Coordinates of C-alpha atoms in Angstrom, one line a residue:
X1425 CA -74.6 -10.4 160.5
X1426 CA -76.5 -7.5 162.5
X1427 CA -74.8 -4.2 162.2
X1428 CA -72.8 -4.0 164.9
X1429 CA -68.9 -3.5 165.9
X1430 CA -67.3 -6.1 165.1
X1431 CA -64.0 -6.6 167.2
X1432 CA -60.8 -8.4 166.2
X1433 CA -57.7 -9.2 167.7
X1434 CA -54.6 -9.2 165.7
X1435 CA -54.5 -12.4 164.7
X1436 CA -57.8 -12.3 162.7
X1437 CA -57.5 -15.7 160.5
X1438 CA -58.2 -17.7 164.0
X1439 CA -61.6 -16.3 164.3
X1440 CA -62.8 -17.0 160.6
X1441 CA -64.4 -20.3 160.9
X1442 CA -66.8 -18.4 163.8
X1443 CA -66.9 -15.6 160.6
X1444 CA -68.0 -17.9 157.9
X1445 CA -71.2 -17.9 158.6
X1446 CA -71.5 -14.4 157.4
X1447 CA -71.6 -15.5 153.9
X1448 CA -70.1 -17.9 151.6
X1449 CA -66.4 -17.2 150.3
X1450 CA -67.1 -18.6 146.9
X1451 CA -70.0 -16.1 146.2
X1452 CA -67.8 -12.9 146.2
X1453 CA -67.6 -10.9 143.0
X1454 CA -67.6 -13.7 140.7
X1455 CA -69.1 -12.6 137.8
X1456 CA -70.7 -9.6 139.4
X1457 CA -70.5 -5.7 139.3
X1458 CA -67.1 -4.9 140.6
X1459 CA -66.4 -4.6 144.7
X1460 CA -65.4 -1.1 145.3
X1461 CA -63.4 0.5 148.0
X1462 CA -62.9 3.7 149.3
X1463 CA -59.5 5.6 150.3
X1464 CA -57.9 8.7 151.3
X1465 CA -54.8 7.8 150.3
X1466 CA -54.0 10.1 147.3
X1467 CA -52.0 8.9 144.5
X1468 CA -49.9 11.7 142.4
X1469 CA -47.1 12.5 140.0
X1470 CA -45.3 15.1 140.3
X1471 CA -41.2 16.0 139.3
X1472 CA -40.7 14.9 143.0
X1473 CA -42.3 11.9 142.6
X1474 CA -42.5 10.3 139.3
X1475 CA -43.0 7.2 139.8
X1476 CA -45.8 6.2 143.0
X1477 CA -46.3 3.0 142.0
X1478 CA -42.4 1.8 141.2
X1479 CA -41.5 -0.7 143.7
X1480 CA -38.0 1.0 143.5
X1481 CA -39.8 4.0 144.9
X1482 CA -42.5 3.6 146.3
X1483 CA -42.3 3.8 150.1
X1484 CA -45.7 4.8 151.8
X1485 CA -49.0 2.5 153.0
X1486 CA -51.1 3.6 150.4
X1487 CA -49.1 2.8 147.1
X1488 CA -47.7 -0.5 148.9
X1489 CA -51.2 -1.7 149.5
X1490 CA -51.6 -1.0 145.1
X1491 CA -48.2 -3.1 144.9
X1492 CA -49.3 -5.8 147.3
X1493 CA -52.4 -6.6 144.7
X1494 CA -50.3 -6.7 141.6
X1495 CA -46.5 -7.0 142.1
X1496 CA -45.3 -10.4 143.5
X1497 CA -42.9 -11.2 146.3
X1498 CA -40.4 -13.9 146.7
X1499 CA -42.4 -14.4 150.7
X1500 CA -45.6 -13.0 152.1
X1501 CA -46.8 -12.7 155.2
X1502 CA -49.5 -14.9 156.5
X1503 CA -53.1 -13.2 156.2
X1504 CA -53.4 -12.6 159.6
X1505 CA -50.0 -10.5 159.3
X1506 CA -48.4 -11.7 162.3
X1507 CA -45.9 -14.5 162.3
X1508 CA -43.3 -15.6 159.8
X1509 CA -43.2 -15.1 156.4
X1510 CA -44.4 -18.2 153.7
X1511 CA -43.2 -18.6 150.0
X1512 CA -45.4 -16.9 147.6
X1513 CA -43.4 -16.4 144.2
X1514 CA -40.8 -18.9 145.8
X1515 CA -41.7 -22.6 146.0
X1516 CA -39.3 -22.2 149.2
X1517 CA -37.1 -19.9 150.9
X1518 CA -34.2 -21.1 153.8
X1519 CA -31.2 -19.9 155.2
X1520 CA -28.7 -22.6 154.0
X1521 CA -26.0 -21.4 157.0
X1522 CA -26.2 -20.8 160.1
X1523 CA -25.1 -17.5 160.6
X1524 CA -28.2 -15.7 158.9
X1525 CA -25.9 -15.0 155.9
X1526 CA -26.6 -17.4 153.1
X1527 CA -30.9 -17.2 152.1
X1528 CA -31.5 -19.5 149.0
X1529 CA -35.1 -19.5 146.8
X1530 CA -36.6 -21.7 144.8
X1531 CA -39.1 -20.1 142.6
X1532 CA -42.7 -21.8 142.0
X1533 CA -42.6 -24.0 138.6
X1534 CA -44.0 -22.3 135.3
X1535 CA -44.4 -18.8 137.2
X1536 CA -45.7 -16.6 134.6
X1537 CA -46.1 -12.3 134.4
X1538 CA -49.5 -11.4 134.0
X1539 CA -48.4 -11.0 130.7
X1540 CA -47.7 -14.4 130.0
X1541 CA -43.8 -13.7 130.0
X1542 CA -42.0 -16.4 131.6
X1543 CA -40.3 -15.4 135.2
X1544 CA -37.0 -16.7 135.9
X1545 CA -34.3 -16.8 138.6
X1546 CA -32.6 -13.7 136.3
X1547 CA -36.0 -11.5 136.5
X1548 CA -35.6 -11.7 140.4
X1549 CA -32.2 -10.8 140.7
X1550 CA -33.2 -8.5 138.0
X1551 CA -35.7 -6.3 140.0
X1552 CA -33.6 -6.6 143.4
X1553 CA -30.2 -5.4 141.9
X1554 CA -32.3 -2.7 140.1
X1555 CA -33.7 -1.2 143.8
X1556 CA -29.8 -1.0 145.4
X1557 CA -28.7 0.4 141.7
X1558 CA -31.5 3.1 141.7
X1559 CA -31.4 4.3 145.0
X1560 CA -34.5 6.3 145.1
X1561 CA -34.7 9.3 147.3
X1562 CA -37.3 7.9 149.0
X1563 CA -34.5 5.5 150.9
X1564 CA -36.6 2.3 150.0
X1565 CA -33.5 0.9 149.2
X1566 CA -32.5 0.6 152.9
X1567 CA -34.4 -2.4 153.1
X1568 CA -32.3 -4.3 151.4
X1569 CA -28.8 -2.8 152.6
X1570 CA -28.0 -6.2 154.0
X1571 CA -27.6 -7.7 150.6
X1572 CA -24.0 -8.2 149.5
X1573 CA -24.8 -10.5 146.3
X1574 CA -27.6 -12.0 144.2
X1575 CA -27.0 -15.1 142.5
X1576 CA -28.7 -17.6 140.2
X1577 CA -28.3 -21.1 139.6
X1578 CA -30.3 -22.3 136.6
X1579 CA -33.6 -20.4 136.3
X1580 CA -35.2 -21.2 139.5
X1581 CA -32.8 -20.3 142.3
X1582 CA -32.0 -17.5 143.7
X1583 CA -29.2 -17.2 146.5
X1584 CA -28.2 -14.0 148.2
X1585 CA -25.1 -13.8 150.1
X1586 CA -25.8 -10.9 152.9
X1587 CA -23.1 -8.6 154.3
X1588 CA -24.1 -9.0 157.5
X1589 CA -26.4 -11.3 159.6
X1590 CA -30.0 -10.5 159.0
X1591 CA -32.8 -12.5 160.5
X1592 CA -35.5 -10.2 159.5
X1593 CA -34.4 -10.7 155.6
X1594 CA -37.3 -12.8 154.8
X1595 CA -39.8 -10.5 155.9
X1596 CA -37.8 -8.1 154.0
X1597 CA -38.7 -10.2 150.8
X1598 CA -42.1 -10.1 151.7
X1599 CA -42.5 -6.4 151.1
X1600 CA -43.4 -5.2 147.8
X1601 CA -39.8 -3.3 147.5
X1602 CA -38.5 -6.4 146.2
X1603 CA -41.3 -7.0 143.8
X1604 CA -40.3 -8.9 140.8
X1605 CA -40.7 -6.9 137.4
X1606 CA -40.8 -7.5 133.9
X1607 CA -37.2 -5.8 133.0
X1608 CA -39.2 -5.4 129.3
X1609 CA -41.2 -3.1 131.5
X1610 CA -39.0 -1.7 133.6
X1611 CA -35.8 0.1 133.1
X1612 CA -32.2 -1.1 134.9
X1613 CA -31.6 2.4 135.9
X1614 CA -34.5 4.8 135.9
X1615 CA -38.0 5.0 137.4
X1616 CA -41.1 4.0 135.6
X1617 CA -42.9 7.7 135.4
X1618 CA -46.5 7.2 135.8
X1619 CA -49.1 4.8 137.4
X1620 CA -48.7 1.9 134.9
X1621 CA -47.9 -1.5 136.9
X1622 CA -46.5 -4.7 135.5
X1623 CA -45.9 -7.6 137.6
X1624 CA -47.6 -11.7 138.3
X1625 CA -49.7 -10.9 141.4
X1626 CA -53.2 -11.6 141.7
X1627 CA -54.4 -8.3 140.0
X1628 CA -53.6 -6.5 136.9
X1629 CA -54.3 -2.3 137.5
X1630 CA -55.5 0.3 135.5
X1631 CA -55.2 3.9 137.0
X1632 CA -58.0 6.4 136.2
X1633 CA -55.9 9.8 136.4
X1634 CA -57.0 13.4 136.3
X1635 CA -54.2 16.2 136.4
X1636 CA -51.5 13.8 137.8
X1637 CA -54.0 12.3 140.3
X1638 CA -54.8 8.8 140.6
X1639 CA -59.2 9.0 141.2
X1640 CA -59.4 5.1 140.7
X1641 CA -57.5 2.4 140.1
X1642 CA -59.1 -0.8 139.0
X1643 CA -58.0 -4.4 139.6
X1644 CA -58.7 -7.0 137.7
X1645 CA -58.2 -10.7 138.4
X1646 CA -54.9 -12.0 136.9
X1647 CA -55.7 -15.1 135.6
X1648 CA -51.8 -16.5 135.1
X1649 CA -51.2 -16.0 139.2
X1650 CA -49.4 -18.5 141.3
X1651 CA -49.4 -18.3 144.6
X1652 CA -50.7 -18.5 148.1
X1653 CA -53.8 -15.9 147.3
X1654 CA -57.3 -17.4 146.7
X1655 CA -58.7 -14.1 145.2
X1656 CA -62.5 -14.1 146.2
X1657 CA -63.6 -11.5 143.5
X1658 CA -62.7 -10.8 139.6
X1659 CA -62.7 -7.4 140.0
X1660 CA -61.8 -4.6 142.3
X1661 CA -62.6 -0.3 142.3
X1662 CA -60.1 1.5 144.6
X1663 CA -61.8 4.6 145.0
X1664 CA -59.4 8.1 146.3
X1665 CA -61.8 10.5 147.7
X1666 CA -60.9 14.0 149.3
X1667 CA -61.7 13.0 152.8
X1668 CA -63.6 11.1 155.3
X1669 CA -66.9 12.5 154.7
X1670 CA -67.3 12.4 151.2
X1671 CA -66.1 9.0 151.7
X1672 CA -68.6 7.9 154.3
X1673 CA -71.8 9.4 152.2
X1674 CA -70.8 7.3 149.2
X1675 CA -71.1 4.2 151.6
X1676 CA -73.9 4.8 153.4
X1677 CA -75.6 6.0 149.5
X1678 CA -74.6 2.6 148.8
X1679 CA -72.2 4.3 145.8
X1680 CA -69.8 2.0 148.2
X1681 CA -69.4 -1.2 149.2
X1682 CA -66.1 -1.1 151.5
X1683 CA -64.3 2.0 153.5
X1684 CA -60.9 1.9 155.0
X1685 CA -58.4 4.5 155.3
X1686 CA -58.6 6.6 156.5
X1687 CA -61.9 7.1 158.9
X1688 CA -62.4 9.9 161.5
X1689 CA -62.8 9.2 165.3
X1690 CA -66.1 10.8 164.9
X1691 CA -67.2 8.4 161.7
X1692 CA -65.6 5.9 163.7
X1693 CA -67.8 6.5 167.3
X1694 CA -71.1 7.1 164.6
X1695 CA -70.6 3.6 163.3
X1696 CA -70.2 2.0 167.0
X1697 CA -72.6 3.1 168.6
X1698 CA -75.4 4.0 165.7
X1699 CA -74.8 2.5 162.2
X1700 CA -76.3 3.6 159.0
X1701 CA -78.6 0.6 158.0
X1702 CA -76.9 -2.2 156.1
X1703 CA -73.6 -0.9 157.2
X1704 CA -71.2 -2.5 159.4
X1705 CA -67.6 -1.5 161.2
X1706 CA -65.0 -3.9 161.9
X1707 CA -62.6 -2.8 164.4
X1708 CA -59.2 -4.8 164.7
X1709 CA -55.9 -4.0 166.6
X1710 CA -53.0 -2.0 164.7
X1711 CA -49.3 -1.3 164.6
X1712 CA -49.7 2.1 162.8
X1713 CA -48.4 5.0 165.3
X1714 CA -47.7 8.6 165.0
X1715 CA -44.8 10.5 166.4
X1716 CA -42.8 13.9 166.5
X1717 CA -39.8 14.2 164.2
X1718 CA -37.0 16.3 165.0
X1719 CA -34.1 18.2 163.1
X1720 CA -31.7 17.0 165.4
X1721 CA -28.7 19.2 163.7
X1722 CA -30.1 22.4 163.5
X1723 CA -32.9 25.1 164.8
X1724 CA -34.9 25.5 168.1
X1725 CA -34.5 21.8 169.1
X1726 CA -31.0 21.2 167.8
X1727 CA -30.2 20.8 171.8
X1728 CA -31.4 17.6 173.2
X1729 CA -32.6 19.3 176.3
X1730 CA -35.8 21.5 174.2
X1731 CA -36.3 17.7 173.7
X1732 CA -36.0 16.5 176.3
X1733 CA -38.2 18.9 177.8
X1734 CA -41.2 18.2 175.4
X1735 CA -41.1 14.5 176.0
X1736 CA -41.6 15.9 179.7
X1737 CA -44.4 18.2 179.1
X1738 CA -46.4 16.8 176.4
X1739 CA -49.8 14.7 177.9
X1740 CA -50.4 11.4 175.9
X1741 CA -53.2 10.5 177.4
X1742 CA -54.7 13.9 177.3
X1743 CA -54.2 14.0 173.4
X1744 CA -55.3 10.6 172.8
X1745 CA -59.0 11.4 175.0
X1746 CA -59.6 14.7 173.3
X1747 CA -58.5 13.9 169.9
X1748 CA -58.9 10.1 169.0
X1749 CA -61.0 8.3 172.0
X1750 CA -61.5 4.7 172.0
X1751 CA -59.3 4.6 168.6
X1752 CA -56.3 5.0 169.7
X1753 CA -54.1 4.4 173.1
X1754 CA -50.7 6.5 174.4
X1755 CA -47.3 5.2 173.2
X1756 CA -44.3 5.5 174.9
X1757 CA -41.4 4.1 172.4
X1758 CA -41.4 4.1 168.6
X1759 CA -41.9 0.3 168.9
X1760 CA -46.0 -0.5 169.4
X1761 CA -47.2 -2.7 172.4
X1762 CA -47.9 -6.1 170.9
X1763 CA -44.6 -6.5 169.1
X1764 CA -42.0 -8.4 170.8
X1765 CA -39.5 -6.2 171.6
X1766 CA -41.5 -3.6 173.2
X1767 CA -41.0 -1.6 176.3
X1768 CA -42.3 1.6 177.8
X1769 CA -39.0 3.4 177.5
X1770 CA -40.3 6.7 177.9
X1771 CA -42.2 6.8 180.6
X1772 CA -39.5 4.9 182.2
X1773 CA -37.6 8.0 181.5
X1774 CA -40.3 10.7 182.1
X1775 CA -43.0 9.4 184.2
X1776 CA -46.0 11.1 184.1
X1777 CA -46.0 14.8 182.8
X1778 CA -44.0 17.8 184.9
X1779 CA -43.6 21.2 184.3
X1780 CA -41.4 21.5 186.7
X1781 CA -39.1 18.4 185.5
X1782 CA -39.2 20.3 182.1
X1783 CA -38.0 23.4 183.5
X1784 CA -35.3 22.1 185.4
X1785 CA -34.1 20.1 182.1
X1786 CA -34.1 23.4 179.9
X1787 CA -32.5 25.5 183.0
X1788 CA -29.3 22.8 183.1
X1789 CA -28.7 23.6 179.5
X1790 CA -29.2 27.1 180.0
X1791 CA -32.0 27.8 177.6
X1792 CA -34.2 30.6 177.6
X1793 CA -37.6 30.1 178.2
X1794 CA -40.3 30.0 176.1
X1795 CA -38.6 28.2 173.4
X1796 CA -39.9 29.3 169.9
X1797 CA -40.8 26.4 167.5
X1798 CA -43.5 25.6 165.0
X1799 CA -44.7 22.4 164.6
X1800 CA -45.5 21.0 161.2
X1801 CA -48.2 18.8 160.2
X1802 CA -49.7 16.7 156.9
X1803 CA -53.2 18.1 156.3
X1804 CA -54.4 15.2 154.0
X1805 CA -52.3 12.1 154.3
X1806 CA -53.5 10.9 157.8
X1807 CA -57.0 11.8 158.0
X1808 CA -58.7 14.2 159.6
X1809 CA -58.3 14.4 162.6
X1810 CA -54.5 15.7 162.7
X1811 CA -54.9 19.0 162.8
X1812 CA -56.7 18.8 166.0
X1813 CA -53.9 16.8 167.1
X1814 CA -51.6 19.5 166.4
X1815 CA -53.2 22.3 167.9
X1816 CA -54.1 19.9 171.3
X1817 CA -50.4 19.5 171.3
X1818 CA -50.0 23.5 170.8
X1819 CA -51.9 23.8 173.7
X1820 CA -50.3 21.5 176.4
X1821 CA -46.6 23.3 175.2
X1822 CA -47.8 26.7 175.4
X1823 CA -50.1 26.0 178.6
X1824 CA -46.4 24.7 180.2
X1825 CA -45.2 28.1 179.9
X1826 CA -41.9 26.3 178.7
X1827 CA -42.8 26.7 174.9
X1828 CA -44.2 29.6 172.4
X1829 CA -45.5 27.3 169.5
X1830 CA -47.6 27.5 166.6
X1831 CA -48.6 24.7 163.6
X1832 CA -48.5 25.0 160.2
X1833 CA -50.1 22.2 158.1
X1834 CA -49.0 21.5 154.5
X1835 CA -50.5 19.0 151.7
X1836 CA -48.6 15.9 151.6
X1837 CA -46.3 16.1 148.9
X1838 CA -45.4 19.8 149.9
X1839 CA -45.1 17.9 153.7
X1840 CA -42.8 15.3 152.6
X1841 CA -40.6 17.1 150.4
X1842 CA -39.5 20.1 153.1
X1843 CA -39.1 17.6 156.0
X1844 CA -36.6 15.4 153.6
X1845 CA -35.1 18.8 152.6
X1846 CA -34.8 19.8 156.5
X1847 CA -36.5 22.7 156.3
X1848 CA -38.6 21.7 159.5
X1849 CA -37.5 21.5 163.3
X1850 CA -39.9 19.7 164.2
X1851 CA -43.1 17.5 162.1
X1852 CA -45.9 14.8 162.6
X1853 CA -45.3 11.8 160.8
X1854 CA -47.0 8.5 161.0
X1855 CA -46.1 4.4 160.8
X1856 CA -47.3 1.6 159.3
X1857 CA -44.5 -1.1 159.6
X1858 CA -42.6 -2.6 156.7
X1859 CA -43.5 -6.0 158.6
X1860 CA -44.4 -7.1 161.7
X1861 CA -41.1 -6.8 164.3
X1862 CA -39.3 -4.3 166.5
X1863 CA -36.6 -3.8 163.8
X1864 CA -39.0 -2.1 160.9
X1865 CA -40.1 0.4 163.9
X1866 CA -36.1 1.5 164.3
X1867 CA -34.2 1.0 162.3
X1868 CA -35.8 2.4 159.4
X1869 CA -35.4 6.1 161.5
X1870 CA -32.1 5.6 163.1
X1871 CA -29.9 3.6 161.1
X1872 CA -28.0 5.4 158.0
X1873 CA -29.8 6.5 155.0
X1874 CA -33.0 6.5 157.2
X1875 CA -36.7 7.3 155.5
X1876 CA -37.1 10.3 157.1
X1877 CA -33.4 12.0 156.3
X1878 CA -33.0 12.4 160.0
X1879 CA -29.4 14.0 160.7
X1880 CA -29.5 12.0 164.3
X1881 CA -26.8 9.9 164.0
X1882 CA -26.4 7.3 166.9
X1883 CA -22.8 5.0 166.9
X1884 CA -24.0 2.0 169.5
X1885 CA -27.1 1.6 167.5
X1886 CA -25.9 1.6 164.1
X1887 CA -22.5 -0.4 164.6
X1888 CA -23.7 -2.4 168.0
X1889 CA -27.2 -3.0 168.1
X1890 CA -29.2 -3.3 165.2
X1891 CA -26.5 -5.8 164.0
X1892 CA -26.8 -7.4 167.4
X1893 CA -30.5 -7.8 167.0
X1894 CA -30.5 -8.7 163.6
X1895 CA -28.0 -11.4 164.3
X1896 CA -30.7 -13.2 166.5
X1897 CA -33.8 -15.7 164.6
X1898 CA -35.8 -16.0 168.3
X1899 CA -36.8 -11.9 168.8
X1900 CA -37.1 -12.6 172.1
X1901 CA -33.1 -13.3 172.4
X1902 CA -33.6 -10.2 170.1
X1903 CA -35.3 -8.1 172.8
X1904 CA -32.0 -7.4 174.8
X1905 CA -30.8 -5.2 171.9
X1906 CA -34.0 -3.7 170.7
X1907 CA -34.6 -2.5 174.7
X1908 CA -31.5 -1.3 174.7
X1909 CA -31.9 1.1 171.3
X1910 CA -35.6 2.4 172.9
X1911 CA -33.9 3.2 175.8
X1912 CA -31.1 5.6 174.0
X1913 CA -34.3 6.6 171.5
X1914 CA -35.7 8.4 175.1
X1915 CA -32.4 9.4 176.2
X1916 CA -31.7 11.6 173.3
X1917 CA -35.2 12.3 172.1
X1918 CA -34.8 12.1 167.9
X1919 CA -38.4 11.4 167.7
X1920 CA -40.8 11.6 170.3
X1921 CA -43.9 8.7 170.5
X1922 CA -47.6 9.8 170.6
X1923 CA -49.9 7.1 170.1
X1924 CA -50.9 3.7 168.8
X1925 CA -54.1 3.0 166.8
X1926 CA -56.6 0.2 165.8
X1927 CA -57.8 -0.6 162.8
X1928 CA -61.3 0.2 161.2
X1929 CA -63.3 -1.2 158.3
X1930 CA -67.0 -0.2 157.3
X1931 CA -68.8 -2.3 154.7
X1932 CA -71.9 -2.6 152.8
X1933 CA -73.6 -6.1 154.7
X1934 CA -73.8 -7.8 151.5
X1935 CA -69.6 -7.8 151.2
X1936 CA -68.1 -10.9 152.8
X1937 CA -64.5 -10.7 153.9
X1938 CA -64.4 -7.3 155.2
X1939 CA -62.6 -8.7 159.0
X1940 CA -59.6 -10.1 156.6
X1941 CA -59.7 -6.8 154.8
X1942 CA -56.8 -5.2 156.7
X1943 CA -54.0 -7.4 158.3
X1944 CA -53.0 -6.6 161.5
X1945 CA -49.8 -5.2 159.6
X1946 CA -51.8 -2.8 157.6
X1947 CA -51.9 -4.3 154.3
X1948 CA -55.0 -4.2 152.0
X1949 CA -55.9 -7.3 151.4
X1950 CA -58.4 -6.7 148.6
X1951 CA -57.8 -10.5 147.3
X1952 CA -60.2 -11.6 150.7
X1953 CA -63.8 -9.0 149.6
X1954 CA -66.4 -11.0 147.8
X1955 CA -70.7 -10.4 147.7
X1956 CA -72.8 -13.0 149.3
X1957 CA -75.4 -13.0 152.0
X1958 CA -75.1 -11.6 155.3
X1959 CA -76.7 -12.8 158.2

């Protein structure tokens, strides 16, 4: 393969045959020096956050894509990570009603921990009930709100009874929050501390820590896994570095075979246009998006017109040029373009930006202009790149005349812990979807016990219409409902859309695999790297 950008579209697994030629799958890693891969996701304990790597916890991309290699799910999603979910743990999953209420597993025969411990019907219902019984502060939990009951008949089936209609359920299964433990390994009612994992997926882990901080975490082949992974390697190095740079020396050293997360615009334009030899960047389309969070019930935008006003002002296409280029494209509603579902619900609403539109919007409310705010921001959790973002975005407010803003960026963990608290009016946060449909870019922010602790509370959508689109198997019968809740979403402005990004991946030109690498759902799919010989 010559080193060039290699472009994707979402569904990636159609364009492998064409791919194969770039080295043979049965060649990767077997035997070998381990694969390794570099991140800037940053793993860490802390007294806020014990427990990164508990599937009752965990609720961010970073330690989902650790859970994803180790911890095994009832479903997964196809590698491609569009479509419907397919048995993984489970020999089969169906809805046995037809109201979406009744979903009834039958787990794989002889299903094994990596461990050797037999996994039963009981260890399944085990590590759900656990989840809804813990109810982490991270609000994980809310993915499974919908379950009334867990069952089990014999040691192989699972039924759970649902409270309400769900379609999306499966997919729900699919995510590592309902992970199946050992409950020898993990307690009924507390966190496991730490970064030790215990689970049947295709990997066993070992976390190299210094001072709380995860610097590498190794995978190794499990060789008692059952399920739909072909693992094309025996051994993985997840590699946390400090940022983008350091990362990108340590691949084009050759100290790395494989970067992902997160790569800078400019590391991203280098590798298009003029690789480092032996290197090459695969480029695929993404559902991750970035928004504005707002303190709905309290401070300088507690009124819906200071909103209102910024959804008027602020220039997507302004920030996305100066700041992220050919990586990224504007967004106009919390749901991406590409999922079904989607609309362009605020510039419906707003049109292109106005000054004048905002003016008139905070003059109706009678609110003083400029409006005093500072904006918030992670300084190492989305590369970086975001605190240009954030002071592009100072610019265009302050330019309106409308706004007097500063930024203040914080490290993640500080970040995370003072927006949950509510100590911010207004923050950048970022999505990667829990799976691949309208619903995991809502309701997870509007519906009760929401992940970001957001004090917006909106009747129609809770009680109306996210049980009127969950109610519907065919999301495009779905789509009624879902346009309906964007619509509100840019009517009362409780977060505010930014931008849409692809997906990058550079690599050594010895690694095979590296287009499968991320799905178009974001998950790591470390299971598709092996070695062999490019072309």
């Amino acid at each position: 393969m010559n080193r060039k950008t290699l472009v994707l579209p979402a569904v990636v697994g159609l364009l492998a045959p064409v791919l194969a030629a770039c080295g043979g799958s049965d060649s990767g890693g077997k035997g070998g020096d381990a694969i390794s891969v570099g991140t800037t996701d940053r793993f860490t304990a802390s007294k806020k956050v014990p427990a990164p790597f508990d599937p009752a916890y965990a609720y961010d991309v970073g330690s989902w894509n650790v859970l994803r290699q180790t911890v095994q799910t009832l479903m997964t999603m196809p590698r491609s990570g569009s479509g419907d979910p397919v048995p993984e743990a489970a020999e089969s999953c169906i809805f046995s009603d037809n109201g979406s209420e009744r979903y009834v597993c039958t787990l794989r025969k002889d299903l094994k921990f990596a461990s050797g411990d037999p996994i039963t019907a009981a260890d399944v219902k085990y590590s759900i009930d656990r989840v809804r019984s813990i109810k982490a502060d991270s609000m994980v939990y809310s993915l499974l709100s919908t379950i009334d009951t867990v069952e089990t008949q014999g040691a192989r089936k699972v039924i759970f009874h649902l409270n309400t209609p769900d379609a999306t359920f499966p997919y729900k299964l699919a995510t590592p929050t309902a992970g199946i433990v050992n409950p020898d390994d993990y307690s009924k009612d507390a966190l496991r501390n730490g970064f030790e994992v215990d689970g049947s997926g295709p990997y066993t882990l070992q976390a190299e820590v210094k001072d709380n901080v995860v610097v590498k975490t190794v995978f190794t082949k499990n060789p008692n896994y059952q399920g739909q992974l072909k693992p094309k390697n025996d051994k993985i190095e997840l590699v946390s570095f400090d940022g983008a740079d350091a990362m990108g020396k340590a691949l084009e050293k050759g100290d790395l075979d494989v970067m992902t997360r997160a790569m800078s615009p400019e590391q991203i334009n280098t590798y298009s246009t003029n690789p480092p030899k032996n290197v090459n960047l695969v480029e695929s389309s993404g559902m991750e998006i970035r928004f504005l969070g707002f303190n709905t019930a309290t401070g300088s935008v507690k009124s819906k017109a200071v909103r209102q006003a910024m959804a008027q002002v602020i220039d997507r296409g302004d920030l996305v040029a100066k700041v992220y280029g050919t990586t990224a494209d504007p967004l106009y509603s919390l749901v991406p373009a590409g999922i079904t579902g989607h609309q362009n619900s605020f510039f419906n609403r707003y049109g292109d930006p106005d000054k004048a539109k905002a003016a008139a919007t905070l003059r109706g409310a009678d609110i003083t202009s400029p409006v005093k705010m500072t904006l918030h921001y992670t300084t190492d959790h989305y590369g970086s790149a975001t605190k240009k973002e954030f002071e592009v975005l100072k610019d265009q407010l302050n330019a309106s005349g409308l706004f007097d803003v500063d930024i203040k960026g914080d490290i993640w963990d500080t970040f995370r812990d003072a927006e949950l608290d509510g100590k911010y009016d207004v923050y950048g946060m970022g999505w990667f979807p829990d799976f691949p449909d309208a619903d995991s870019f809502l309701a997870p922010f509007l519906d009760k016990d929401n992940t970001l602790g957001s004090p917006y509370a909106n009747g129609t959508i809770r009680n109306q219409l996210i049980p009127a689109e969950r109610r519907e198997a065919d999301r495009l019968t779905a789509s009624k409902s879902l346009q309906q809740i964007q619509n509100i979403v840019a009517e009362d402005v409780p977060t505010l859309p930014l931008w849409q990004g692809k997906q990058y991946v550079a690599a050594r030109d010895d690694v095979t695999g590296v287009e499968r690498t991320l799905s178009s759902s974001a998950v790591l799919q470390l299971w598709e790297l092996g070695r062999g010989i490019s072309e």
